[in-house]
């Protein structure tokens, strides 16, 4: 597998083309940012931890019948993935109230949401990834109606798998975001699933083990990510 040109550089990952047209390389970097890039830092080992964590989760989802873009690990910080035609939407599920939903709706943090909520956001950094609804998606042609329904169904299917997985490690899956794309006509889970893009709390103490440690200056960010992995049976040596 030959790594070629950089296709895209995001806040924490870079994407490279390869000598295979339908395959890309994801590089997980140590860069960390919050609040639309207003707070940034370099955290040693973070790229490696997130790369291995993402591979673990993607393999668990694939075993549960979820199609993902993940192919295999290439190195400590790199993974080989399918090249998707990405849908410019973020699918957000909230099992417990935290973050922006508390600010928007005046809900106390920690409230269990039954049933879980589902929200669409437009993936657009310049606009701050605004929340949208299905009428916006249809009017602006961001996704086909059948894709919208499939994304919702897959996101809740993933929720069932991951809630149980994290609960077995004495953790609560508070909320998370997913992105999907199309590969050879099939809707496929893309991007990543790491503590950068979800909220995870200790089941008993409700200690925050995710990126909120960076947002809220709680410290030990990467150490907490590693703790989450170890509770799931991962090692990072």
Tab-separated table of C-alpha atoms in Angstrom:
chain	number	residue	atom	x	y	z
A	1	UNK	CA	0.000	0.000	0.000
A	2	UNK	CA	1.581	3.273	-1.157
A	3	UNK	CA	0.724	6.481	0.684
A	4	UNK	CA	0.427	9.408	-1.715
A	5	UNK	CA	-1.027	12.926	-1.507
A	6	UNK	CA	-2.722	14.580	1.431
A	7	UNK	CA	-6.383	14.891	0.535
A	8	UNK	CA	-7.646	16.671	3.637
A	9	UNK	CA	-6.421	17.830	7.027
A	10	UNK	CA	-8.987	18.173	9.795
A	11	UNK	CA	-8.658	19.212	13.413
A	12	UNK	CA	-7.176	15.913	14.584
A	13	UNK	CA	-6.826	13.686	11.501
A	14	UNK	CA	-5.238	13.868	8.070
A	15	UNK	CA	-6.436	11.893	5.056
A	16	UNK	CA	-4.142	10.636	2.292
A	17	UNK	CA	-4.751	9.031	-1.071
A	18	UNK	CA	-3.120	5.702	-1.899
A	19	UNK	CA	-2.159	3.757	-4.999
A	20	UNK	CA	-5.640	2.192	-4.812
A	21	UNK	CA	-8.329	4.631	-5.963
A	22	UNK	CA	-10.968	3.405	-3.511
A	23	UNK	CA	-8.725	3.301	-0.418
A	24	UNK	CA	-7.460	6.088	1.839
A	25	UNK	CA	-5.113	6.355	4.789
A	26	UNK	CA	-6.280	8.052	7.987
A	27	UNK	CA	-3.548	9.582	10.112
A	28	UNK	CA	-4.587	10.240	13.709
A	29	UNK	CA	-2.550	13.192	14.974
A	30	UNK	CA	-1.787	14.413	18.495
A	31	UNK	CA	-3.624	17.665	17.772
A	32	UNK	CA	-6.561	18.405	20.062
A	33	UNK	CA	-9.074	21.205	19.728
A	34	UNK	CA	-12.338	22.380	21.243
A	35	UNK	CA	-14.841	25.205	20.853
A	36	UNK	CA	-14.496	25.338	17.054
A	37	UNK	CA	-10.725	25.538	17.201
A	38	UNK	CA	-10.543	28.291	19.822
A	39	UNK	CA	-8.734	25.957	22.238
A	40	UNK	CA	-5.920	23.810	20.844
A	41	UNK	CA	-3.126	21.649	22.231
A	42	UNK	CA	-0.746	18.825	21.404
A	43	UNK	CA	-1.267	15.756	23.598
A	44	UNK	CA	1.448	13.114	23.448
A	45	UNK	CA	0.269	9.617	22.433
A	46	UNK	CA	-3.237	10.800	21.578
A	47	UNK	CA	-2.981	9.919	17.879
A	48	UNK	CA	-1.842	6.392	18.650
A	49	UNK	CA	-4.487	5.873	21.336
A	50	UNK	CA	-7.329	7.121	19.141
A	51	UNK	CA	-6.164	5.093	16.141
A	52	UNK	CA	-6.155	1.839	18.108
A	53	UNK	CA	-9.371	2.730	19.944
A	54	UNK	CA	-11.160	3.463	16.667
A	55	UNK	CA	-9.960	0.209	15.120
A	56	UNK	CA	-11.268	-1.727	18.132
A	57	UNK	CA	-14.711	-0.104	17.976
A	58	UNK	CA	-15.012	-0.465	14.196
A	59	UNK	CA	-14.161	-4.164	14.453
A	60	UNK	CA	-16.791	-4.625	17.189
A	61	UNK	CA	-19.401	-2.912	15.006
A	62	UNK	CA	-18.440	-4.973	11.958
A	63	UNK	CA	-18.848	-8.132	14.054
A	64	UNK	CA	-22.369	-6.907	14.897
A	65	UNK	CA	-23.219	-6.562	11.197
A	66	UNK	CA	-22.578	-2.818	10.767
A	67	UNK	CA	-20.794	-1.928	7.523
A	68	UNK	CA	-17.866	0.429	8.204
A	69	UNK	CA	-15.107	2.016	6.159
A	70	UNK	CA	-12.360	0.545	8.348
A	71	UNK	CA	-10.043	-1.963	6.684
A	72	UNK	CA	-7.033	-2.466	8.946
A	73	UNK	CA	-4.366	-0.810	11.055
A	74	UNK	CA	-1.268	0.211	9.121
A	75	UNK	CA	0.863	1.660	11.913
A	76	UNK	CA	0.550	3.100	15.404
A	77	UNK	CA	-1.135	6.254	14.065
A	78	UNK	CA	-2.478	5.163	10.663
A	79	UNK	CA	-5.404	3.094	9.386
A	80	UNK	CA	-6.476	1.999	5.940
A	81	UNK	CA	-10.106	2.824	5.098
A	82	UNK	CA	-12.486	2.660	2.180
A	83	UNK	CA	-12.917	5.884	0.238
A	84	UNK	CA	-16.514	6.993	0.792
A	85	UNK	CA	-18.661	9.631	-0.816
A	86	UNK	CA	-19.396	11.343	2.483
A	87	UNK	CA	-22.837	12.664	3.386
A	88	UNK	CA	-22.351	16.143	4.968
A	89	UNK	CA	-24.324	15.317	8.108
A	90	UNK	CA	-23.535	14.378	11.692
A	91	UNK	CA	-25.892	11.983	13.452
A	92	UNK	CA	-25.981	12.631	17.195
A	93	UNK	CA	-27.607	10.341	19.754
A	94	UNK	CA	-27.953	11.378	23.386
A	95	UNK	CA	-28.661	8.775	26.051
A	96	UNK	CA	-27.995	11.171	28.934
A	97	UNK	CA	-28.287	14.966	28.878
A	98	UNK	CA	-24.925	16.731	28.654
A	99	UNK	CA	-23.270	19.479	26.656
A	100	UNK	CA	-25.200	21.620	24.195
A	101	UNK	CA	-28.633	20.083	24.815
A	102	UNK	CA	-28.443	21.297	28.408
A	103	UNK	CA	-27.654	24.831	27.271
A	104	UNK	CA	-30.278	24.840	24.533
A	105	UNK	CA	-33.158	23.361	26.509
A	106	UNK	CA	-32.296	24.204	30.104
A	107	UNK	CA	-32.025	20.528	31.012
A	108	UNK	CA	-29.921	19.449	33.989
A	109	UNK	CA	-26.776	17.521	33.110
A	110	UNK	CA	-27.075	13.847	33.928
A	111	UNK	CA	-30.762	13.403	33.176
A	112	UNK	CA	-31.438	10.043	31.517
A	113	UNK	CA	-33.213	10.527	28.194
A	114	UNK	CA	-35.834	7.876	27.540
A	115	UNK	CA	-36.079	7.321	24.683
A	116	UNK	CA	-32.669	8.613	23.563
A	117	UNK	CA	-32.765	11.742	21.423
A	118	UNK	CA	-31.541	11.914	17.834
A	119	UNK	CA	-30.339	15.107	16.146
A	120	UNK	CA	-28.920	15.970	12.740
A	121	UNK	CA	-26.176	18.574	12.353
A	122	UNK	CA	-24.781	19.972	9.129
A	123	UNK	CA	-21.073	19.261	8.888
A	124	UNK	CA	-19.723	22.741	8.179
A	125	UNK	CA	-16.938	24.135	10.364
A	126	UNK	CA	-17.408	27.678	9.046
A	127	UNK	CA	-21.019	27.659	10.257
A	128	UNK	CA	-20.262	25.890	13.539
A	129	UNK	CA	-21.990	22.644	12.494
A	130	UNK	CA	-25.565	23.931	12.980
A	131	UNK	CA	-28.398	21.665	14.040
A	132	UNK	CA	-30.827	20.973	11.192
A	133	UNK	CA	-33.925	18.867	10.592
A	134	UNK	CA	-35.099	16.461	7.907
A	135	UNK	CA	-36.889	19.202	5.986
A	136	UNK	CA	-33.589	21.060	5.610
A	137	UNK	CA	-31.919	17.875	4.420
A	138	UNK	CA	-34.608	17.286	1.819
A	139	UNK	CA	-34.840	20.910	0.654
A	140	UNK	CA	-31.087	21.322	0.195
A	141	UNK	CA	-30.476	17.816	-1.139
A	142	UNK	CA	-27.880	16.805	1.454
A	143	UNK	CA	-29.159	13.211	1.508
A	144	UNK	CA	-31.860	11.088	-0.056
A	145	UNK	CA	-34.925	10.239	2.083
A	146	UNK	CA	-33.982	6.546	2.184
A	147	UNK	CA	-30.471	7.487	3.336
A	148	UNK	CA	-31.923	9.594	6.147
A	149	UNK	CA	-34.008	6.687	7.379
A	150	UNK	CA	-31.082	4.287	7.053
A	151	UNK	CA	-28.755	6.614	8.986
A	152	UNK	CA	-31.245	6.871	11.825
A	153	UNK	CA	-31.787	3.118	11.954
A	154	UNK	CA	-28.053	2.346	11.833
A	155	UNK	CA	-27.258	4.953	14.480
A	156	UNK	CA	-29.714	3.406	16.935
A	157	UNK	CA	-28.461	-0.079	16.073
A	158	UNK	CA	-24.942	1.136	16.864
A	159	UNK	CA	-26.268	2.661	20.078
A	160	UNK	CA	-27.529	-0.728	21.252
A	161	UNK	CA	-24.171	-2.367	20.522
A	162	UNK	CA	-21.991	0.310	22.111
A	163	UNK	CA	-24.128	0.993	25.195
A	164	UNK	CA	-23.779	-2.674	26.122
A	165	UNK	CA	-20.066	-2.716	25.299
A	166	UNK	CA	-19.267	0.278	27.496
A	167	UNK	CA	-21.607	-0.836	30.264
A	168	UNK	CA	-19.631	-4.076	30.488
A	169	UNK	CA	-16.633	-1.863	31.263
A	170	UNK	CA	-18.591	0.019	33.946
A	171	UNK	CA	-19.069	3.072	31.731
A	172	UNK	CA	-22.073	5.026	30.495
A	173	UNK	CA	-22.269	6.036	26.838
A	174	UNK	CA	-23.691	9.530	27.303
A	175	UNK	CA	-23.774	10.741	23.698
A	176	UNK	CA	-21.837	10.533	20.447
A	177	UNK	CA	-21.742	11.591	16.811
A	178	UNK	CA	-21.481	9.466	13.695
A	179	UNK	CA	-20.863	10.214	10.041
A	180	UNK	CA	-21.860	8.092	7.071
A	181	UNK	CA	-20.919	7.843	3.432
A	182	UNK	CA	-21.626	5.741	0.368
A	183	UNK	CA	-19.302	3.013	-0.898
A	184	UNK	CA	-20.263	1.160	-4.055
A	185	UNK	CA	-23.901	2.061	-3.507
A	186	UNK	CA	-23.979	0.991	0.148
A	187	UNK	CA	-24.413	3.284	3.156
A	188	UNK	CA	-21.332	2.797	5.339
A	189	UNK	CA	-20.191	4.176	8.689
A	190	UNK	CA	-17.223	6.505	8.177
A	191	UNK	CA	-15.013	8.929	10.104
A	192	UNK	CA	-14.124	7.620	13.610
A	193	UNK	CA	-15.450	6.548	16.971
A	194	UNK	CA	-13.109	7.662	19.756
A	195	UNK	CA	-13.429	9.554	23.048
A	196	UNK	CA	-12.926	12.692	20.936
A	197	UNK	CA	-16.409	12.305	19.461
A	198	UNK	CA	-18.448	10.866	22.320
A	199	UNK	CA	-19.068	11.339	26.022
A	200	UNK	CA	-18.253	8.511	28.411
A	201	UNK	CA	-18.760	8.544	32.167
A	202	UNK	CA	-17.788	6.122	34.895
A	203	UNK	CA	-20.994	4.271	35.784
A	204	UNK	CA	-20.664	4.719	39.552
A	205	UNK	CA	-18.897	8.053	40.032
A	206	UNK	CA	-19.951	9.696	36.732
A	207	UNK	CA	-16.385	10.888	36.315
A	208	UNK	CA	-15.884	12.196	32.780
A	209	UNK	CA	-13.521	10.044	30.730
A	210	UNK	CA	-13.772	11.739	27.335
A	211	UNK	CA	-12.858	14.972	25.553
A	212	UNK	CA	-14.730	16.990	28.172
A	213	UNK	CA	-11.578	16.544	30.241
A	214	UNK	CA	-9.870	18.790	27.693
A	215	UNK	CA	-12.800	21.178	27.260
A	216	UNK	CA	-13.181	21.660	31.012
A	217	UNK	CA	-9.468	21.616	31.967
A	218	UNK	CA	-9.850	18.456	34.048
A	219	UNK	CA	-6.457	17.093	32.990
A	220	UNK	CA	-5.261	13.547	32.223
A	221	UNK	CA	-6.991	13.538	28.841
A	222	UNK	CA	-4.998	10.818	27.105
A	223	UNK	CA	-4.687	8.865	30.345
A	224	UNK	CA	-8.493	8.783	30.558
A	225	UNK	CA	-8.759	7.626	26.934
A	226	UNK	CA	-6.338	4.815	27.756
A	227	UNK	CA	-8.358	3.917	30.855
A	228	UNK	CA	-11.480	3.605	28.713
A	229	UNK	CA	-9.614	1.316	26.340
A	230	UNK	CA	-8.230	-0.856	29.114
A	231	UNK	CA	-11.699	-1.305	30.586
A	232	UNK	CA	-12.732	-2.679	27.201
A	233	UNK	CA	-9.737	-5.010	27.042
A	234	UNK	CA	-7.442	-2.874	24.865
A	235	UNK	CA	-3.723	-2.401	25.382
A	236	UNK	CA	-1.687	0.506	24.039
A	237	UNK	CA	1.907	-0.740	24.359
